[in-house]
Amino acid sequence: MAGQIPQEELPILEAVINIRNRLTALKKNRAEFIKASDVNSLYQAVVKQVSKLNDVRNDNDIYNNRLDTTLADVFTLLSLFYLTIGKTRDTPAIYSQIASMRQILNHMTESGVYNESDLAPFQRRLSDLRQIVQRDATAGKHPESLTKLLERQLGECDGIVRSLQEGLSVLSPELIPIHERLVNIRRQLVALAAKEGSHKAELKPLQEELRKIDSKRVDGRFLGPGGMVPSSQAVCSSLLEECFEIAQEIKANEDSKNVPSSLKPIHDRLSEIRAELEGLVLTHRWSLRETDLWNYSLSLQEIDKMRVDGKFLDSEGNRPEGQYVLLYLLRRCYGLIYRLLSSSEPVSEELMPIANKLNTVKKCLNEVLKYGGPFSPRDLYPYQLALHQIESMRKDGKFIGIDGSIPEGQGIVMAHLNECHELIEMVREPAMTGGGG
C-alpha cells in the first residue's frame, strides 16, 4: 500500500511530475528528432530532485509512496529516451531493460515453468548490465544515487534468478530430463491454446507424449534406478497434471470456440498488442522509436493488475476458462518488449535513416556480387550516387545533427559506409578484368 507523502517531499513530487509531463510531451512530438541535449537537461533535472530526496530520506527505511511510483515512471521514460538517442551502453539506458526483465522473471516464478536454459540468458544479461553500471561509476559519469538505485534493482533481479535456480536444485538428477520435456510440452500447449483454428493434428502427438510420461509412474510416482523414489516428485507430477489440464482446455475450447465472452475484451486487446509488437520486431530498424514501448508497457501493466490471485475474473467474480490463453499472450508481450529493448542499436534516431539506407545498399551490393557480373559503370551508378549523397552529408568527417551536435552512432554508420565502398570495389574488379579481356 502506498504511504502518505511527507510535507518536505511535496515540492520534489511537484518537480518530478513536471519532468514526467515534459518527457511525455517530448515523446509525443514526432515532428522532429529527439535531441541528446534535451534528454540530458531532463536527466540533470531528475538527478537534482533525487539528490534533494536523498537529503530528506533515511537510507535504511523502505519507501513506497506516489513520489516513488512517479520517479519510476520518469526513470523508465528517460531510459527509453537514452535508447532512442543511441546511448544504449550508458547507465540510464538500462533502467527499462531491468524493469522488463523483472516482469518476465516474476511471471516465471509465478508459473514455475522454466528450466536451466531459460535462466542462462538472464544471468548473462544481468552480468553485462552490471558491468555498464560499474564502468560508469568508476569513471564518475553519473551520481552515486543513480548507481545505488540500479545496483539495488540488479540485485533484486539476481535474487529472483537465484530463487528460480534453487527451485530447480531440488530436482533429482533422474527427474531432470522428464522436467525439461514437460516444460517444453507445456510451452507448446499454451502456444496452441492461443492460436486460432483447429489443433487436433498438433495436439494429438503432445497428448500421446504426456500419456507416455504418465505411464512411467507407479502408484502416481516416478521411480529411479532399482525402484527407488527420487525426491521432488511434486514438481514433475503437478507439471504433468497441468499439461493434461491445458490439453483438455484446448479440446473444450475447440468445442465451445475459444475464449469465453467475459474474457474476450482482454483477449482481443492482448492479441492486438502482440500483433503490433511482433510487427515492430520485424521492422524495428525502420519504424521503432524506443519511447513508443512506454504505451505498450503501461497497457500490459494495467491488464496484469486486473488479475486476482493470478487469475482473471468475470463481472460476477468467477474464474472463467481460458486463463492459460490470456497468460500466454501477456507473457509473450512482455517477452517481445524485452527483446526490442535488448536489441536496440547504439545509433541515434537522427542517424538511423542513414544507417538503414546504408544497410539497404549493402544488401543490394551483396546480391549483385552473387551474380558475378560483368557490370558496367552504368549498372553501379545508382549505388555510387546513394553513397555520394550520404558522404556529402558529412562535415569534417562527422554526421552533424540539426542542432549542430554530433549524434551517437558515428562509428557504426562509418563502418557501414566503408563496407559499402569496399563492396563496390569488389563488384567493380570483375567488371574491369572483364573489360581488359
Coordinates of C-alpha atoms in Angstrom, one line a residue:
M1 CA 0.0 0.0 0.0
A2 CA 1.4 3.4 -1.0
G3 CA 2.1 5.6 2.0
Q4 CA 1.4 9.3 2.7
I5 CA 3.8 11.8 1.3
P6 CA 5.6 13.8 4.0
Q7 CA 5.4 17.6 3.7
E8 CA 9.1 18.0 2.9
E9 CA 8.7 15.7 -0.2
L10 CA 5.8 17.6 -1.8
P11 CA 7.9 20.2 -3.7
I12 CA 10.1 17.3 -5.0
L13 CA 6.9 15.4 -6.2
E14 CA 5.7 18.5 -7.9
A15 CA 9.0 18.9 -9.7
V16 CA 9.1 15.2 -10.7
I17 CA 5.6 15.4 -12.1
N18 CA 6.6 18.4 -14.1
I19 CA 9.6 16.5 -15.5
R20 CA 7.4 13.5 -16.4
N21 CA 5.0 15.8 -18.3
R22 CA 7.9 17.3 -20.2
L23 CA 9.2 13.8 -21.1
T24 CA 5.7 12.7 -22.2
A25 CA 5.4 15.8 -24.4
L26 CA 8.8 15.2 -25.9
K27 CA 7.8 11.5 -26.6
K28 CA 4.6 12.6 -28.4
N29 CA 6.4 15.1 -30.6
R30 CA 7.2 13.2 -33.8
A31 CA 7.7 16.4 -35.9
E32 CA 11.4 16.4 -35.2
F33 CA 14.2 14.1 -33.9
I34 CA 14.8 13.8 -30.2
K35 CA 17.9 15.8 -29.3
A36 CA 20.5 14.5 -27.0
S37 CA 20.8 17.9 -25.4
D38 CA 17.0 17.9 -24.4
V39 CA 17.3 14.4 -22.9
N40 CA 20.5 15.4 -21.0
S41 CA 18.9 18.5 -19.5
L42 CA 15.9 16.5 -18.3
Y43 CA 18.2 13.8 -16.9
Q44 CA 20.1 16.5 -14.9
A45 CA 16.8 17.9 -13.6
V46 CA 15.9 14.4 -12.4
V47 CA 19.3 13.9 -10.7
K48 CA 18.8 17.2 -8.9
Q49 CA 15.5 16.1 -7.5
V50 CA 16.9 12.6 -6.5
S51 CA 19.7 14.4 -4.6
K52 CA 17.1 16.5 -2.7
L53 CA 15.2 13.4 -1.9
N54 CA 18.2 11.6 -0.6
D55 CA 18.8 14.6 1.8
V56 CA 15.4 14.2 3.4
R57 CA 15.2 10.4 3.5
N58 CA 16.8 7.8 5.7
D59 CA 18.9 5.2 3.8
N60 CA 17.8 2.3 6.0
D61 CA 14.0 2.8 5.5
I62 CA 11.9 1.4 2.6
Y63 CA 9.6 4.0 0.9
N64 CA 6.7 3.4 -1.4
N65 CA 4.5 6.5 -2.0
R66 CA 3.3 8.4 -5.0
L67 CA 6.7 10.1 -5.4
D68 CA 8.4 6.7 -5.8
T69 CA 6.0 5.5 -8.4
T70 CA 6.3 8.8 -10.3
L71 CA 10.1 8.6 -10.1
A72 CA 9.9 5.0 -11.5
D73 CA 7.8 6.3 -14.5
V74 CA 10.4 9.1 -15.1
F75 CA 13.4 6.7 -15.0
T76 CA 11.6 4.3 -17.4
L77 CA 10.9 7.1 -19.8
L78 CA 14.4 8.6 -19.5
S79 CA 15.8 5.1 -20.1
L80 CA 13.8 4.7 -23.3
F81 CA 15.0 8.2 -24.5
Y82 CA 18.6 7.1 -23.9
L83 CA 18.0 4.1 -26.2
T84 CA 16.3 6.4 -28.8
I85 CA 19.3 8.7 -29.0
G86 CA 21.7 5.7 -29.3
K87 CA 23.3 5.8 -25.8
T88 CA 22.5 2.1 -25.3
R89 CA 25.6 1.5 -23.1
D90 CA 25.0 4.4 -20.7
T91 CA 23.8 3.6 -17.2
P92 CA 20.4 5.4 -17.5
A93 CA 19.6 3.3 -20.6
I94 CA 19.5 0.1 -18.7
Y95 CA 16.6 1.0 -16.2
S96 CA 13.9 -0.1 -18.6
Q97 CA 15.7 -3.3 -19.5
I98 CA 15.9 -4.2 -15.8
A99 CA 12.2 -3.5 -15.3
S100 CA 11.3 -5.6 -18.3
M101 CA 13.5 -8.4 -17.2
R102 CA 11.9 -8.3 -13.7
Q103 CA 8.4 -8.6 -15.1
I104 CA 9.4 -11.8 -17.1
L105 CA 11.2 -13.3 -14.1
N106 CA 8.2 -12.6 -11.8
H107 CA 6.0 -14.4 -14.3
M108 CA 8.4 -17.4 -14.4
T109 CA 8.3 -17.5 -10.6
E110 CA 4.5 -17.5 -10.6
S111 CA 4.1 -20.2 -13.2
G112 CA 7.0 -22.3 -12.0
V113 CA 7.5 -23.4 -15.6
Y114 CA 11.2 -22.9 -16.7
N115 CA 14.5 -24.8 -16.9
E116 CA 18.2 -24.0 -16.6
S117 CA 18.5 -22.9 -20.2
D118 CA 15.7 -20.3 -19.7
L119 CA 17.7 -18.7 -16.8
A120 CA 21.2 -18.6 -18.5
P121 CA 20.4 -15.7 -20.9
F122 CA 19.1 -13.6 -17.9
Q123 CA 22.2 -14.3 -15.9
R124 CA 24.4 -13.2 -18.9
R125 CA 22.4 -10.1 -19.5
L126 CA 22.4 -9.1 -15.8
S127 CA 26.2 -9.5 -15.8
D128 CA 26.5 -7.3 -18.9
L129 CA 24.3 -4.6 -17.4
R130 CA 26.2 -4.7 -14.1
Q131 CA 29.5 -4.1 -16.0
I132 CA 27.9 -1.0 -17.6
V133 CA 26.9 0.4 -14.2
Q134 CA 30.3 -0.3 -12.6
R135 CA 32.2 1.1 -15.6
D136 CA 30.3 4.4 -15.4
A137 CA 30.6 4.5 -11.6
T138 CA 34.4 4.1 -11.8
A139 CA 34.5 6.9 -14.4
G140 CA 32.3 9.1 -12.2
K141 CA 29.8 9.7 -15.1
H142 CA 26.7 9.6 -13.0
P143 CA 25.7 10.5 -9.4
E144 CA 26.1 7.8 -6.7
S145 CA 22.4 7.9 -6.1
L146 CA 21.6 6.5 -9.6
T147 CA 24.4 3.9 -9.3
K148 CA 22.9 2.7 -6.0
L149 CA 19.4 2.6 -7.4
L150 CA 20.4 0.5 -10.4
E151 CA 22.7 -1.8 -8.3
R152 CA 19.7 -2.4 -6.0
Q153 CA 17.4 -3.3 -8.9
L154 CA 20.1 -5.6 -10.5
G155 CA 20.5 -7.2 -7.0
E156 CA 16.7 -7.8 -6.9
C157 CA 16.8 -9.5 -10.3
D158 CA 19.8 -11.6 -9.2
G159 CA 17.8 -12.6 -6.2
I160 CA 14.8 -13.8 -8.3
V161 CA 17.2 -15.7 -10.6
R162 CA 18.9 -17.4 -7.6
S163 CA 15.5 -18.3 -6.2
L164 CA 14.4 -19.8 -9.5
Q165 CA 17.7 -21.8 -9.6
E166 CA 17.1 -23.0 -6.1
G167 CA 13.7 -24.2 -7.3
L168 CA 15.5 -26.3 -9.9
S169 CA 18.1 -27.6 -7.5
V170 CA 15.5 -29.6 -5.6
L171 CA 15.1 -31.8 -8.7
S172 CA 16.7 -35.2 -8.5
P173 CA 19.1 -35.9 -11.4
E174 CA 16.8 -38.8 -12.5
L175 CA 13.8 -36.4 -12.9
I176 CA 15.7 -33.5 -14.8
P177 CA 15.1 -35.0 -18.3
I178 CA 11.3 -35.5 -17.5
H179 CA 11.0 -32.0 -16.1
E180 CA 12.7 -30.4 -19.1
R181 CA 10.5 -32.3 -21.5
L182 CA 7.3 -31.3 -19.6
V183 CA 8.4 -27.6 -19.6
N184 CA 8.7 -27.8 -23.4
I185 CA 5.4 -29.6 -23.8
R186 CA 3.6 -27.1 -21.7
R187 CA 5.1 -24.2 -23.8
Q188 CA 3.8 -25.9 -27.0
L189 CA 0.4 -26.4 -25.5
V190 CA -0.1 -22.8 -24.3
A191 CA 1.1 -21.6 -27.8
L192 CA -1.5 -23.9 -29.4
A193 CA -4.2 -22.6 -27.0
A194 CA -3.5 -19.0 -28.2
K195 CA -3.7 -19.9 -31.9
E196 CA -6.9 -19.6 -33.9
G197 CA -8.5 -22.6 -35.6
S198 CA -8.4 -26.4 -35.1
H199 CA -5.4 -28.0 -33.4
K200 CA -6.3 -31.7 -33.5
A201 CA -3.3 -32.7 -35.6
E202 CA -0.8 -30.8 -33.5
L203 CA -2.4 -31.7 -30.2
K204 CA -2.5 -35.5 -30.7
P205 CA 1.3 -36.2 -30.6
L206 CA 1.7 -33.9 -27.5
Q207 CA -1.1 -35.8 -25.7
E208 CA 0.5 -39.1 -26.6
E209 CA 3.8 -38.0 -25.2
L210 CA 2.1 -36.9 -22.0
R211 CA 0.5 -40.4 -21.7
K212 CA 3.9 -42.0 -22.3
I213 CA 5.4 -39.9 -19.5
D214 CA 2.5 -40.7 -17.2
S215 CA 2.9 -44.4 -17.9
K216 CA 6.4 -44.2 -16.3
R217 CA 4.7 -43.5 -12.9
V218 CA 4.0 -46.3 -10.5
D219 CA 1.2 -45.6 -8.0
G220 CA 1.4 -42.0 -9.1
R221 CA 5.2 -41.7 -8.5
F222 CA 8.2 -41.6 -10.9
L223 CA 10.8 -44.2 -10.0
G224 CA 14.6 -44.1 -10.2
P225 CA 17.1 -46.8 -10.7
G226 CA 16.4 -50.0 -8.7
G227 CA 12.8 -48.9 -8.0
M228 CA 13.9 -46.0 -5.7
V229 CA 11.6 -43.0 -5.4
P230 CA 13.5 -39.8 -6.2
S231 CA 12.7 -36.6 -4.3
S232 CA 10.9 -33.6 -6.0
Q233 CA 8.0 -35.8 -7.2
A234 CA 5.6 -33.0 -6.6
V235 CA 7.3 -30.6 -9.1
C236 CA 7.1 -33.1 -12.0
S237 CA 3.7 -34.6 -11.1
S238 CA 2.0 -31.1 -10.8
L239 CA 3.5 -30.0 -14.1
L240 CA 2.3 -33.2 -15.8
E241 CA -1.2 -32.7 -14.4
E242 CA -1.2 -29.1 -15.5
C243 CA -0.2 -30.2 -19.1
F244 CA -3.2 -32.6 -19.1
E245 CA -5.4 -29.8 -17.9
I246 CA -4.3 -27.4 -20.7
A247 CA -4.7 -30.2 -23.3
Q248 CA -8.3 -30.7 -22.0
E249 CA -9.0 -27.0 -22.1
I250 CA -7.8 -26.8 -25.8
K251 CA -10.2 -29.6 -26.7
A252 CA -13.0 -27.9 -24.7
N253 CA -12.3 -24.5 -26.3
E254 CA -12.4 -26.0 -29.8
D255 CA -15.9 -27.3 -29.0
S256 CA -17.1 -24.1 -27.4
K257 CA -14.9 -21.9 -29.8
N258 CA -12.1 -20.4 -27.8
V259 CA -12.1 -17.7 -25.1
P260 CA -15.3 -17.1 -23.1
S261 CA -17.2 -13.8 -23.9
S262 CA -16.4 -12.4 -20.4
L263 CA -12.7 -12.5 -21.2
K264 CA -12.9 -11.6 -24.9
P265 CA -12.1 -7.9 -24.4
I266 CA -8.9 -8.7 -22.6
H267 CA -8.0 -11.4 -25.1
D268 CA -8.6 -9.1 -28.1
R269 CA -6.5 -6.3 -26.5
L270 CA -3.6 -8.6 -25.8
S271 CA -3.8 -10.1 -29.3
E272 CA -3.7 -6.6 -30.7
I273 CA -0.7 -5.6 -28.6
R274 CA 1.1 -8.9 -29.5
A275 CA 0.5 -8.4 -33.2
E276 CA 1.8 -4.8 -33.1
L277 CA 4.9 -5.8 -31.1
E278 CA 5.6 -8.7 -33.4
G279 CA 5.4 -6.2 -36.3
L280 CA 7.9 -4.0 -34.5
V281 CA 10.3 -6.9 -34.0
L282 CA 10.3 -7.4 -37.8
T283 CA 10.5 -3.7 -38.8
H284 CA 12.1 -2.0 -35.7
R285 CA 15.1 -0.9 -37.6
W286 CA 12.9 1.3 -39.7
S287 CA 9.9 2.1 -37.6
L288 CA 10.7 1.9 -33.8
R289 CA 11.3 4.8 -31.6
E290 CA 12.1 3.1 -28.3
T291 CA 9.9 5.6 -26.4
D292 CA 6.9 4.0 -28.2
L293 CA 7.3 1.0 -26.0
W294 CA 6.2 3.0 -23.0
N295 CA 2.5 2.9 -24.0
Y296 CA 2.6 -0.9 -24.6
S297 CA 4.3 -1.4 -21.1
L298 CA 1.5 0.7 -19.4
S299 CA -1.3 -1.2 -21.2
L300 CA 0.3 -4.6 -20.2
Q301 CA 0.7 -3.5 -16.5
E302 CA -2.9 -2.4 -16.4
I303 CA -4.1 -5.8 -17.7
D304 CA -1.7 -7.6 -15.3
K305 CA -3.2 -5.7 -12.3
M306 CA -6.7 -7.0 -13.2
R307 CA -5.7 -10.5 -12.0
V308 CA -6.8 -11.7 -8.6
D309 CA -4.6 -14.4 -7.1
G310 CA -3.1 -14.8 -10.6
K311 CA -6.5 -15.3 -12.4
F312 CA -8.7 -13.0 -14.5
L313 CA -12.3 -12.8 -13.1
D314 CA -15.5 -12.1 -14.8
S315 CA -18.1 -9.5 -13.7
E316 CA -19.6 -11.9 -11.1
G317 CA -16.2 -12.7 -9.6
N318 CA -15.9 -16.2 -11.1
R319 CA -12.8 -17.6 -12.8
P320 CA -13.8 -18.5 -16.4
E321 CA -11.9 -21.0 -18.6
G322 CA -9.3 -19.6 -21.0
Q323 CA -6.9 -18.4 -18.3
Y324 CA -3.9 -20.1 -20.0
V325 CA -4.5 -18.3 -23.2
L326 CA -4.5 -14.9 -21.6
L327 CA -1.4 -15.6 -19.5
Y328 CA 0.4 -16.9 -22.6
L329 CA -0.4 -13.7 -24.5
L330 CA 0.6 -11.5 -21.5
R331 CA 3.9 -13.2 -21.1
R332 CA 4.5 -13.3 -24.9
C333 CA 4.0 -9.5 -25.0
Y334 CA 6.4 -8.9 -22.0
G335 CA 9.0 -11.1 -23.8
L336 CA 8.7 -9.1 -27.1
I337 CA 9.2 -5.8 -25.2
Y338 CA 12.3 -7.2 -23.5
R339 CA 13.6 -8.4 -26.9
L340 CA 13.1 -5.0 -28.5
L341 CA 14.8 -3.2 -25.6
S342 CA 17.8 -5.6 -25.5
S343 CA 18.3 -5.4 -29.3
S344 CA 18.3 -1.6 -29.5
E345 CA 21.2 -0.4 -31.6
P346 CA 23.7 2.2 -30.4
V347 CA 22.7 4.6 -33.2
S348 CA 20.7 7.8 -32.5
E349 CA 17.2 8.3 -34.0
E350 CA 18.7 11.1 -36.2
L351 CA 21.3 8.8 -37.8
M352 CA 19.0 5.8 -38.1
P353 CA 17.7 6.7 -41.6
I354 CA 21.3 6.9 -42.9
A355 CA 22.2 3.6 -41.2
N356 CA 19.0 2.0 -42.7
K357 CA 19.8 3.3 -46.2
L358 CA 23.4 2.0 -46.0
N359 CA 22.1 -1.4 -44.8
T360 CA 19.8 -1.5 -47.9
V361 CA 22.7 -0.5 -50.2
K362 CA 24.9 -3.2 -48.6
K363 CA 22.3 -5.9 -49.1
C364 CA 21.8 -4.9 -52.7
L365 CA 25.6 -4.9 -53.4
N366 CA 25.9 -8.3 -51.7
E367 CA 23.1 -9.6 -54.1
V368 CA 24.9 -8.0 -57.1
L369 CA 28.2 -9.7 -56.0
K370 CA 26.5 -13.1 -56.0
Y371 CA 25.6 -12.8 -59.7
G372 CA 29.3 -12.1 -60.6
G373 CA 28.9 -9.6 -63.4
P374 CA 30.2 -8.2 -65.7
F375 CA 28.8 -4.8 -64.6
S376 CA 29.1 -1.6 -66.5
P377 CA 29.7 1.8 -64.7
R378 CA 26.0 2.5 -65.5
D379 CA 25.0 -0.6 -63.5
L380 CA 26.9 0.6 -60.5
Y381 CA 25.9 4.3 -60.8
P382 CA 22.7 4.1 -58.5
Y383 CA 24.8 2.7 -55.7
Q384 CA 27.6 5.1 -56.1
L385 CA 25.1 8.0 -56.2
A386 CA 23.5 6.8 -53.0
L387 CA 26.9 6.7 -51.3
H388 CA 27.9 10.1 -52.7
Q389 CA 24.7 11.6 -51.3
I390 CA 25.4 10.1 -47.9
E391 CA 29.1 11.2 -48.0
S392 CA 28.1 14.8 -48.8
M393 CA 26.1 15.0 -45.6
R394 CA 29.3 14.8 -43.5
K395 CA 31.1 17.8 -42.2
D396 CA 34.8 17.4 -41.1
G397 CA 34.2 13.7 -41.4
K398 CA 31.2 13.6 -39.0
F399 CA 27.5 13.5 -39.5
I400 CA 26.1 16.6 -37.7
G401 CA 22.6 16.8 -36.1
I402 CA 20.1 19.5 -36.9
D403 CA 21.1 21.4 -33.7
G404 CA 24.8 21.2 -34.6
S405 CA 25.5 18.4 -32.2
I406 CA 27.3 15.1 -33.1
P407 CA 24.7 12.3 -32.7
E408 CA 25.6 8.8 -31.3
G409 CA 26.4 6.0 -33.7
Q410 CA 29.1 7.7 -35.9
G411 CA 31.4 4.7 -35.8
I412 CA 28.6 2.2 -36.8
V413 CA 27.4 4.4 -39.7
M414 CA 31.0 4.9 -40.9
A415 CA 31.7 1.2 -40.7
H416 CA 28.6 0.6 -42.9
L417 CA 29.7 3.3 -45.3
N418 CA 33.2 1.9 -45.7
E419 CA 31.8 -1.6 -46.1
C420 CA 29.6 -0.3 -49.0
H421 CA 32.7 1.3 -50.7
E422 CA 34.6 -2.0 -50.3
L423 CA 31.7 -3.9 -51.9
I424 CA 31.6 -1.5 -54.8
E425 CA 35.3 -2.1 -55.4
M426 CA 34.8 -5.9 -55.2
V427 CA 32.0 -5.6 -57.7
R428 CA 34.0 -3.3 -59.9
E429 CA 37.1 -5.5 -60.1
P430 CA 35.4 -8.4 -62.1
A431 CA 34.0 -5.7 -64.4
M432 CA 37.4 -4.1 -65.0
T433 CA 39.0 -7.6 -65.5
G434 CA 36.3 -8.5 -68.0
G435 CA 36.9 -5.2 -69.9
G436 CA 40.6 -6.0 -70.1
G437 CA 40.0 -9.4 -71.6

